Short mmCIF file of C-alpha atoms and ligand atoms in Angstrom, two decimals:
data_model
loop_
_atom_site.label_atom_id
_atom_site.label_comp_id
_atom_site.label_asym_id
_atom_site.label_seq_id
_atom_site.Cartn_x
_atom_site.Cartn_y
_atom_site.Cartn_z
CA UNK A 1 145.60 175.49 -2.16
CA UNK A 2 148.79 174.72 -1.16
CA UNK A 3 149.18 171.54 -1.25
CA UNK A 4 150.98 169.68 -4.05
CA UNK A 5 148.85 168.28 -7.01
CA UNK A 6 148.94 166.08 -9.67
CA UNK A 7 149.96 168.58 -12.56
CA UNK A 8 152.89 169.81 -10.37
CA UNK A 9 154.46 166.04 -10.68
CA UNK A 10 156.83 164.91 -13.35
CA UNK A 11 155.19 161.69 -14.48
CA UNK A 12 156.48 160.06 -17.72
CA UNK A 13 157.49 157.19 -17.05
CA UNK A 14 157.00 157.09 -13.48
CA UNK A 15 155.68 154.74 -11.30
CA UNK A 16 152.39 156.40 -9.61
CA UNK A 17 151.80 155.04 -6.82
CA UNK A 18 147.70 156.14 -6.53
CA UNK A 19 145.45 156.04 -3.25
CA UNK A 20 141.84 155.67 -4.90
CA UNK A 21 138.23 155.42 -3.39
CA UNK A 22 137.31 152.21 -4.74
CA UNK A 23 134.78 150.85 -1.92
CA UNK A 24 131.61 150.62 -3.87
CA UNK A 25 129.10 148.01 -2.94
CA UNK A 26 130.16 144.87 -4.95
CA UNK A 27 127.63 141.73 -4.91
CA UNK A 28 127.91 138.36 -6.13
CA UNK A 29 130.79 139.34 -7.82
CA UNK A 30 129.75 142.22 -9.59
CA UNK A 31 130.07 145.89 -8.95
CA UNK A 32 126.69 148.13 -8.02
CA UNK A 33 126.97 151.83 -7.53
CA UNK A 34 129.88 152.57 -9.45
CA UNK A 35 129.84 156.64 -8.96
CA UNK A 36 132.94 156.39 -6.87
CA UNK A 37 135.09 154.66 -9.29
CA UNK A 38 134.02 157.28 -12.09
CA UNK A 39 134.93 159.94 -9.44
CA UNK A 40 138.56 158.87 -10.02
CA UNK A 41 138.63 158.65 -13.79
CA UNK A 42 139.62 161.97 -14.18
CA UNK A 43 142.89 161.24 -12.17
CA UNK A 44 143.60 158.09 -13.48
CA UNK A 45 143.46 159.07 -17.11
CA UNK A 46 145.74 162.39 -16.41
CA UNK A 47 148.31 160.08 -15.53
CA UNK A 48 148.18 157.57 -18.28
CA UNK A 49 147.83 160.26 -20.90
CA UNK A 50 151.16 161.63 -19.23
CA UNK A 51 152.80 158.06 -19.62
CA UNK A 52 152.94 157.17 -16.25
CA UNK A 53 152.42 153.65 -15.01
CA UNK A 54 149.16 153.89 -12.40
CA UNK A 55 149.51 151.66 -9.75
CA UNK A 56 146.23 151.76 -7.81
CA UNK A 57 145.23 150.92 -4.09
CA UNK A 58 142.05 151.21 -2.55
CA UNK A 59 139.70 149.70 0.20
CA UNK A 60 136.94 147.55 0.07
CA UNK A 61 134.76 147.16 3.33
CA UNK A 62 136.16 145.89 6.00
CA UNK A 63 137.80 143.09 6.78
CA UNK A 64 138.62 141.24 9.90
CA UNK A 65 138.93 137.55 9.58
CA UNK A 66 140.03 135.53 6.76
CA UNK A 67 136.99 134.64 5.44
CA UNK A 68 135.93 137.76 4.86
CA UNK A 69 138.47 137.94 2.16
CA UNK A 70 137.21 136.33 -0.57
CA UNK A 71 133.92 138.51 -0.80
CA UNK A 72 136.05 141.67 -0.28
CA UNK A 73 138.22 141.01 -3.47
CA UNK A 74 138.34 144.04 -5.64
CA UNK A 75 138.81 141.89 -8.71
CA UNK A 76 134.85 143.15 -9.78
CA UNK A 77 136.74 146.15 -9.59
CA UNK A 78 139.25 145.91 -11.88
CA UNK A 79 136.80 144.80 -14.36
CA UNK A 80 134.63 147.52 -13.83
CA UNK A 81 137.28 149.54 -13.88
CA UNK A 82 138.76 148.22 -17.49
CA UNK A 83 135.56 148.91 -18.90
CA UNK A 84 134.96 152.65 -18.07
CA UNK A 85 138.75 153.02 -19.29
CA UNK A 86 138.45 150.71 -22.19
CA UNK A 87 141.80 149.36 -21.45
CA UNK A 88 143.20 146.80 -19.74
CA UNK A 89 143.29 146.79 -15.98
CA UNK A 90 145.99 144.08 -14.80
CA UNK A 91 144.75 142.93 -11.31
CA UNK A 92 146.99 141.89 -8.77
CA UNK A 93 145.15 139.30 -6.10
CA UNK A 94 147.73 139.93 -3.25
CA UNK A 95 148.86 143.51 -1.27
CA UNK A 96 152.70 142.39 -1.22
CA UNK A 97 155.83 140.14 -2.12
CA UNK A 98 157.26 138.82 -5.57
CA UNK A 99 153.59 138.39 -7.54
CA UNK A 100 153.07 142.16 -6.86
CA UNK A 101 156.62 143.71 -7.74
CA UNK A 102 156.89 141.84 -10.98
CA UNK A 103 153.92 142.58 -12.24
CA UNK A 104 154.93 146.45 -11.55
CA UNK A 105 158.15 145.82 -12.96
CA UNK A 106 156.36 144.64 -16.21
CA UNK A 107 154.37 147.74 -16.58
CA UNK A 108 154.73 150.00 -19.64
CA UNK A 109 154.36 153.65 -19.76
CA UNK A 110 150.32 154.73 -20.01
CA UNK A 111 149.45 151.04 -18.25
CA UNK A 112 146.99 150.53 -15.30
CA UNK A 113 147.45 148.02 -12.41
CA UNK A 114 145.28 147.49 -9.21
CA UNK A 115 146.56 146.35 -6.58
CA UNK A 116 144.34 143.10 -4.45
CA UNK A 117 142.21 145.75 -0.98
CA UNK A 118 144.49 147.01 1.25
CA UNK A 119 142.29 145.89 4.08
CA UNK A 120 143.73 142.29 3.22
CA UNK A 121 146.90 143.52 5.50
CA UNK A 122 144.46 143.43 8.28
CA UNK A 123 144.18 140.16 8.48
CA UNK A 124 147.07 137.93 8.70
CA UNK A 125 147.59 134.11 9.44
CA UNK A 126 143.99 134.17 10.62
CA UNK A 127 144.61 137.16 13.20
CA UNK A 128 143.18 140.85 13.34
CA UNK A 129 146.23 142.55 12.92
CA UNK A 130 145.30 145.57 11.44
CA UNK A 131 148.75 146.29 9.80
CA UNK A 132 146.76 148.84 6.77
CA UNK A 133 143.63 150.34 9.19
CA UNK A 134 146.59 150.83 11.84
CA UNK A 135 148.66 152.70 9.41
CA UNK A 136 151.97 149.90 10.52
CA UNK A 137 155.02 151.85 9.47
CA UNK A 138 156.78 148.75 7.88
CA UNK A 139 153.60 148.64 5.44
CA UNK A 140 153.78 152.29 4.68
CA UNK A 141 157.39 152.31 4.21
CA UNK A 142 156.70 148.82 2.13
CA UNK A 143 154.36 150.53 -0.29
CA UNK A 144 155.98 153.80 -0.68
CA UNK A 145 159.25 151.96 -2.24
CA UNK A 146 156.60 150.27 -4.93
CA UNK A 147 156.88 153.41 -6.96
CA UNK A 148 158.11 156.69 -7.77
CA UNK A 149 155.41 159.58 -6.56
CA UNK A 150 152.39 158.88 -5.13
CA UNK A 151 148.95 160.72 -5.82
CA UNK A 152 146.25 160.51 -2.99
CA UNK A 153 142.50 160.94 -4.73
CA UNK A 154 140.89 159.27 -2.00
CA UNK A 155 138.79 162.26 -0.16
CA UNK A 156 136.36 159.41 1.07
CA UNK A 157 138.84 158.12 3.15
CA UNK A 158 140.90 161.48 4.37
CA UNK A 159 139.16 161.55 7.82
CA UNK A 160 141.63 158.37 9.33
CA UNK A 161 145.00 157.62 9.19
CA UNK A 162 146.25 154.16 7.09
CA UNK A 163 149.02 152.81 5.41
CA UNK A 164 147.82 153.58 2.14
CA UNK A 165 147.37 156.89 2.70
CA UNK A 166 148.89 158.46 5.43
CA UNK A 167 151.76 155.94 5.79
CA UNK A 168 152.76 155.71 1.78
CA UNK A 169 152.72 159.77 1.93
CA UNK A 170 155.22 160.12 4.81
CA UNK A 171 157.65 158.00 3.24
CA UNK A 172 157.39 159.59 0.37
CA UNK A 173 157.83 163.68 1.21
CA UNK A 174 158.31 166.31 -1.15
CA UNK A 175 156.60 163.23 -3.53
CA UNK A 176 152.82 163.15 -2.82
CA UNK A 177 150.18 165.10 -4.35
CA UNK A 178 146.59 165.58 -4.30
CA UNK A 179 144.52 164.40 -7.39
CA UNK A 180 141.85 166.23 -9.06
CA UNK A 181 138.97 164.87 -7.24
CA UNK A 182 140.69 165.64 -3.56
CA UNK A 183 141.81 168.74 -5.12
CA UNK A 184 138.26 169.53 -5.84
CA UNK A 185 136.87 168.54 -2.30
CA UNK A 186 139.00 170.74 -0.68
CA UNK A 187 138.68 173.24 -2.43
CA UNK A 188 134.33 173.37 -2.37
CA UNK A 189 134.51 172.09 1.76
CA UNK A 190 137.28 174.31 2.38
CA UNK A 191 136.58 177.57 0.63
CA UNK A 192 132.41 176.72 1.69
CA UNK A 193 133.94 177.34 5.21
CA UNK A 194 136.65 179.19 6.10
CA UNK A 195 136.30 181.72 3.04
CA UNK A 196 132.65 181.69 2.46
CA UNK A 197 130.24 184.31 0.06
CA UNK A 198 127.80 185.80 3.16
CA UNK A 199 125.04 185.02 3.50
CA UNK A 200 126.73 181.29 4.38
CA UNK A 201 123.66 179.42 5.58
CA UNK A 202 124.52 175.83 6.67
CA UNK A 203 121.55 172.98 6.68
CA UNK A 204 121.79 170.25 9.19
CA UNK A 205 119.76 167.05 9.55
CA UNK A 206 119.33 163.62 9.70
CA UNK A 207 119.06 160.92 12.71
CA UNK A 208 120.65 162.13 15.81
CA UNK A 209 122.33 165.51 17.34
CA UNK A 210 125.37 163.50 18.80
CA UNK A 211 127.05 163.42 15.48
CA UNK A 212 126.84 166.51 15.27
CA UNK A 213 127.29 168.36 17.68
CA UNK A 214 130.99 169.13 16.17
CA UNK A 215 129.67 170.35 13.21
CA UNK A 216 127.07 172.02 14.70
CA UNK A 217 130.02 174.12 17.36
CA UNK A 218 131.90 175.11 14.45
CA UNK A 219 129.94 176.09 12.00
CA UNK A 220 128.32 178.46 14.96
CA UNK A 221 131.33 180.16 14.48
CA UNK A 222 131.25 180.75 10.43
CA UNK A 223 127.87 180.61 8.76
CA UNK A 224 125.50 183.20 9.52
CA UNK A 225 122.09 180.33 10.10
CA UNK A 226 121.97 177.29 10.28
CA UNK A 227 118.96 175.50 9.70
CA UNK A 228 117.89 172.47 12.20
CA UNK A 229 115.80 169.38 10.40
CA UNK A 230 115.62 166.13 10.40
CA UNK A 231 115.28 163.40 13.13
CA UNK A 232 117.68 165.51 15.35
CA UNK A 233 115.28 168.68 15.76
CA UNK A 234 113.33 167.22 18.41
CA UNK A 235 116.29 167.05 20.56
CA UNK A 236 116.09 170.63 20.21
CA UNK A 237 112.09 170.90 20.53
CA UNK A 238 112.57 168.55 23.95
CA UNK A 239 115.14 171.13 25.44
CA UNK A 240 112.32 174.18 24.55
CA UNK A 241 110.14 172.18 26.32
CA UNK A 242 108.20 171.12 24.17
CA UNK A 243 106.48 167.29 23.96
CA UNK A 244 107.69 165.17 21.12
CA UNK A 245 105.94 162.18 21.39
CA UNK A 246 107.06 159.23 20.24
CA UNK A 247 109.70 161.29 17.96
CA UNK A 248 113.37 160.49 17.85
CA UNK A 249 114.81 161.92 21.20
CA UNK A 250 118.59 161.80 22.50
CA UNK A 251 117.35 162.53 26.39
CA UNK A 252 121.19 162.77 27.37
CA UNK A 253 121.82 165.39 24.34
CA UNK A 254 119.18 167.74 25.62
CA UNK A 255 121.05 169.57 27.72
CA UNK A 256 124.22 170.07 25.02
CA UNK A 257 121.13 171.46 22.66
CA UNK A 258 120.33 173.63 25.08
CA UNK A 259 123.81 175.20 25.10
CA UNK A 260 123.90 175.49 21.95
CA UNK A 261 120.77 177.75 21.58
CA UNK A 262 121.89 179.73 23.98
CA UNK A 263 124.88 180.50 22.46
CA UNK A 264 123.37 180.41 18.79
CA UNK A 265 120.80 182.85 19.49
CA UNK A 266 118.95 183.98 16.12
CA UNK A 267 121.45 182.25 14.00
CA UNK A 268 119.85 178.48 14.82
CA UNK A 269 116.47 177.92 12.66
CA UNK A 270 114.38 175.39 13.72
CA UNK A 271 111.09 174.02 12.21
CA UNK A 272 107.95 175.66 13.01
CA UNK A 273 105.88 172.42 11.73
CA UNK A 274 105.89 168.76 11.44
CA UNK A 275 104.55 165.32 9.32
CA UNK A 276 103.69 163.45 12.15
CA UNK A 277 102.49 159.90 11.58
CA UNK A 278 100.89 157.05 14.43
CA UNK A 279 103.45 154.61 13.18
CA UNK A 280 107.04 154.27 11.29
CA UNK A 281 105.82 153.98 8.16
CA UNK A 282 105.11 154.89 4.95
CA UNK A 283 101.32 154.36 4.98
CA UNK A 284 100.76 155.62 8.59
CA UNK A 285 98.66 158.10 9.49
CA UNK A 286 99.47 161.54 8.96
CA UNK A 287 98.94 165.41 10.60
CA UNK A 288 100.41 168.08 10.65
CA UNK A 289 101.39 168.89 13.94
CA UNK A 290 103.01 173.04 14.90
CA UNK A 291 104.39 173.20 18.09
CA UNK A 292 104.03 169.79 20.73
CA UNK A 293 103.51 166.51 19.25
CA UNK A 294 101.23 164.61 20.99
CA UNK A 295 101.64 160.83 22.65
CA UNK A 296 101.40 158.31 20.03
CA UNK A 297 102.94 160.63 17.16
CA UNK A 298 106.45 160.95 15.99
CA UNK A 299 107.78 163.16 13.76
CA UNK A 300 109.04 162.02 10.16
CA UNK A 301 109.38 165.17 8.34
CA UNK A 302 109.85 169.11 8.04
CA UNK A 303 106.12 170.75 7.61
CA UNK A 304 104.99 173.10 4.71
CA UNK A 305 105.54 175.83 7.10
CA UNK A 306 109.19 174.83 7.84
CA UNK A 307 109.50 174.71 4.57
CA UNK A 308 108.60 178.29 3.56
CA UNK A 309 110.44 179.44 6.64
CA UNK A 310 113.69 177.30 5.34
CA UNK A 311 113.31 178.58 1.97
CA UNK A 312 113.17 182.10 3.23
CA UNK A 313 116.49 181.75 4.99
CA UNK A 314 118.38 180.41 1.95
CA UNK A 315 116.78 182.84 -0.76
CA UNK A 316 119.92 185.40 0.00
CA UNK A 317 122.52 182.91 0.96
CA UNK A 318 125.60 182.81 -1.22
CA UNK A 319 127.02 179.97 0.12
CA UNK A 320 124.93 176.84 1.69
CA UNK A 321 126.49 173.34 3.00
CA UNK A 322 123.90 170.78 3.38
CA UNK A 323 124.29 167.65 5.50
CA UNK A 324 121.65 164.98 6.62
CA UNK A 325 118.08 164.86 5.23
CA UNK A 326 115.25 166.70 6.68
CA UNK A 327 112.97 163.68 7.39
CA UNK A 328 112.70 160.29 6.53
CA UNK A 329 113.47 160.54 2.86
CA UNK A 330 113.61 156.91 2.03
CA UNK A 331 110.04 156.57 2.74
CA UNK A 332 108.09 158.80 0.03
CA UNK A 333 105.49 160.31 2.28
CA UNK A 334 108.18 161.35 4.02
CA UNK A 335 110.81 162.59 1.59
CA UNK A 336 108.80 166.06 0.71
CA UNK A 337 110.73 168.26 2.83
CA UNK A 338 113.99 166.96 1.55
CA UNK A 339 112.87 167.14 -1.63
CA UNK A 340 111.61 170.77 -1.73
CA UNK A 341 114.64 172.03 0.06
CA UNK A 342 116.68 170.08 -2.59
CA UNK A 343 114.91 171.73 -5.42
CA UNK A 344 114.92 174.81 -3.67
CA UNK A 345 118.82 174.79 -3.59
CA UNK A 346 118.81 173.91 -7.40
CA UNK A 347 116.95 176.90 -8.07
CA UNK A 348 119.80 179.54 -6.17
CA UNK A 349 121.95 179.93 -9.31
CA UNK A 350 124.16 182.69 -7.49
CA UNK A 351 124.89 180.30 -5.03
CA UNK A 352 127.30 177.47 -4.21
CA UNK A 353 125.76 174.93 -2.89
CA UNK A 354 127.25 171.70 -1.47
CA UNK A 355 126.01 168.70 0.00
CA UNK A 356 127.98 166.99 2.45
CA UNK A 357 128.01 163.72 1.35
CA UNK A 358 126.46 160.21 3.38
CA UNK A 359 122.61 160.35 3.15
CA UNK A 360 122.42 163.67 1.73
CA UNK A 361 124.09 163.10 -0.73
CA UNK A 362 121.54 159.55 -1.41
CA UNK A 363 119.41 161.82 -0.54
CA UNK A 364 119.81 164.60 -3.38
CA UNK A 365 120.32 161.78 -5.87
CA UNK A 366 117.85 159.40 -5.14
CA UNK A 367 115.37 162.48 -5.30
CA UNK A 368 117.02 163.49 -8.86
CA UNK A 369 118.07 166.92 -7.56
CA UNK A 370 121.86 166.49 -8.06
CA UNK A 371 122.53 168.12 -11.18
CA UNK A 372 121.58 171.14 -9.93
CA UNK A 373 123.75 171.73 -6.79
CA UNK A 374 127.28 173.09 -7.16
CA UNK A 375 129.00 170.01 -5.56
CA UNK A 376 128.33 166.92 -4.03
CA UNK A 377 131.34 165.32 -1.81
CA UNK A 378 131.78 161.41 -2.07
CA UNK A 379 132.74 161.12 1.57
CA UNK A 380 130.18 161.09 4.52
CA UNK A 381 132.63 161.16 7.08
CA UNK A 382 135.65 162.46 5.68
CA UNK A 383 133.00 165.63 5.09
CA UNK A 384 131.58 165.94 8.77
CA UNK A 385 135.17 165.82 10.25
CA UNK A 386 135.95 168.66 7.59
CA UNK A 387 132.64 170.89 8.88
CA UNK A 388 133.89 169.85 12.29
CA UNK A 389 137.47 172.02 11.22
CA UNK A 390 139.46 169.59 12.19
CA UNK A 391 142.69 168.41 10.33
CA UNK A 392 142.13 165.04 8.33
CA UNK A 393 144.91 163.61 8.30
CA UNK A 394 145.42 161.78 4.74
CA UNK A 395 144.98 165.75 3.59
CA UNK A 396 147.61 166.75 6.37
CA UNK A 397 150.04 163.82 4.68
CA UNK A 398 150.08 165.49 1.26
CA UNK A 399 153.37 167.76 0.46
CA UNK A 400 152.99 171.03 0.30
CA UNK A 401 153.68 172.69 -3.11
P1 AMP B 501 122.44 160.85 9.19
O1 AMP B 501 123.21 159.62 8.81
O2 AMP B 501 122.67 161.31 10.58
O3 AMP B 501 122.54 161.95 8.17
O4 AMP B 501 120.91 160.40 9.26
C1 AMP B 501 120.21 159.98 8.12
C2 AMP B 501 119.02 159.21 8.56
O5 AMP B 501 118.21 160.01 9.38
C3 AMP B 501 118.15 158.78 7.40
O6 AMP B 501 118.16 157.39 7.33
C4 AMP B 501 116.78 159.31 7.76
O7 AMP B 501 115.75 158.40 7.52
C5 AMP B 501 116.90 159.58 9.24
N1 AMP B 501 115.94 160.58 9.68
C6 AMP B 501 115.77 161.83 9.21
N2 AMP B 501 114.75 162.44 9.83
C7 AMP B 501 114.23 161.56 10.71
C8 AMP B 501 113.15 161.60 11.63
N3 AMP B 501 112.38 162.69 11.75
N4 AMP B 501 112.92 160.49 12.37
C9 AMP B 501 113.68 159.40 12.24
N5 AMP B 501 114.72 159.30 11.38
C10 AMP B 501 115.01 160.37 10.62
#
């Protein structure tokens, strides 16, 4: 790619001003999931092995009045953090002012400092102010003269345009890089679809068609099918004219899904078969149901037809991007079809495969089918906008080499 990275930057003794993707779910004080804060070890430890001080900001949540402050401290963090490093993480409670520059200005070479959520700017004297989610230029400009270079690892948040990304990379050109696990991202999303192995078969799903619809319209364009599961295929079954039932149905997106068949011809593979249950959930009743669902059905899952047909679509492919489940995967009698296309994917060892992170990707690892895929993006949205070819702008905000 062309965009700077970390290995092109001089960083002994540098102050590295470093955009993470800390916003895990933290309870009571302690961290939960901490996959995204592992994501960024690589990074981090490149730059203290290459005796640079790491200064990190991140996110955490969101905050919009004061008292949301105190449960949106990324102290847990820190902690967390120390641990996987098994060095000491100093933590700095506020975002700016005297506490914060000292404690940079004590930093040794090889030392690791986080900074207090930059969502705190949001919120000042009480008022929604939204100085870091509005990307203020005094904060940007603020941050940038904290350090030396700055390194952006934070694909998760790519998709919008804050201080401490976008803003702390303007003011700091020729000066910000991409880390590894950005580096990476692009690299799988980008080459995945605008220089894709053919057969490039992409696999939507999930809840509803009017997120993604952009997705849907561009990817027209590159991959050669595209398979249709998920909650948002009966959109597509309602504008054949077929009955859905009580099945998830965006009546104002039937036309657009008409459109789009017409102009996706044969490329656009939709299920042939459903898991139709009398009620949402997991011990309902359950058919099978090809072709109209009936009153007092809905449907919560791909069939073992769709299945087959699926699976005979993505046999050949070379590439395949995969985002939103094909059914209710959080409910077990539900999660087969996920599951088998999952496994399915595992099994394509000439392929790359890539899920597009949100519920997919909880999807792929609650179902234990992870390991197998090629990549798996930590951002939901920052991944959709991506499929949707637009420009995200914390990517746009890196120098180019
Ligand atoms: P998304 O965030 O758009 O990827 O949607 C993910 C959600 O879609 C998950 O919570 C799934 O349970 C839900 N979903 C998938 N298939 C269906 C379906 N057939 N009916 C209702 N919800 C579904």
């Amino acid at each position: 790619m062309a965009k700077l990275t970390v290995e092109d930057l001089d960083l002994k003794g540098k102050k590295v001003l470093m955009r993470v993707d800390f916003n895990v779910p933290v309870k009571d004080g302690k961290v939960g999931d901490d996959n995204r804060i592992v994501a960024a070890l690589p990074t981090i430890k490149y730059v203290i092995e290459h005796d640079g001080k790491a200064i990190l900001f991140s996110h955490l949540g969101r905050v919009k009045k004061e008292e949301d402050k105190p449960g949106l401290s990324l102290r847990p963090v820190a902690e967390r953090l120390s641990n996987l490093l098994q060095k000491p993480v100093t933590f700095v409670p506020v975002t700016e002012g005297k506490q914060l520059e000292d404690a940079i200005a004590n930093m040794k070479d090889g030392e690791v400092l986080l900074v207090q959520n930059t969502r705190y700017e949001d919120v000042k004297d009480g008022e929604y102010v939204k100085r870091e989610s509005g990307n203020d230029p005094e904060l940007g400009k603020y941050w940038a003269s904290l350090g030396d270079v700055f390194i952006n690892d934070a694909f998760g948040t790519a998709h919008r345009k804050h201080a401490s990304n976008v803003g702390i990379a303007t003011n700091m050109p020729g000066k910000a890089a991409a880390g590894f696990l950005m580096e990476k991202e692009i690299k799988f999303l980008g080459d995945a679809v605008d220089n894709p192995q053919r057969p490039f078969v992409a696999i939507l799903g999930g809840a509803k068609v009017s997120d993604k619809i952009g997705v849907i319209d561009h990817l027209l364009e590159k991959a050669d099918k595209i398979i249709i599961g998920g909650g948002m295929a009966y959109t597509f079954f309602a504008a054949q004219g077929k009955k859905v039932g009580n099945s998830l149905l965006e009546k104002d997106k039937i036309d657009v899904a008409k459109q789009i068949m017409d102009k996706a011809g044969d490329k656009l593979v939709l299920p042939v078969d459903n898991v139709v249950a009398d009620k949402f959930d997991n011990d309902a009743n359950t058919k099978i149901a090809e072709g109209n669902i009936e009153d007092g059905w809905e449907g919560l899952d791909i069939g073992p037809k769709s299945i087959k047909l699926f699976e005979s679509v993505l046999k050949d492919a070379k590439t395949v991007v995969w985002n939103g489940p094909m059914g209710v995967f959080e409910m077990p009698n539900f999660a087969k079809g996920t599951l088998a296309i999952g496994r399915f994917l595992g099994t394509l060892s000439n392929a790359t495969t890539i899920v597009g992170g949100g519920d997919s990707t909880a999807a792929v690892k609650q179902l234990g089918v992870a390991d197998q895929l090629t990549h798996i993006s930590t951002g939901g949205g920052a991944s959709l906008t991506y499929l949707e070819g637009k420009t995200l702008p914390g990517i746009a905000a890196i120098s180019e080499k």
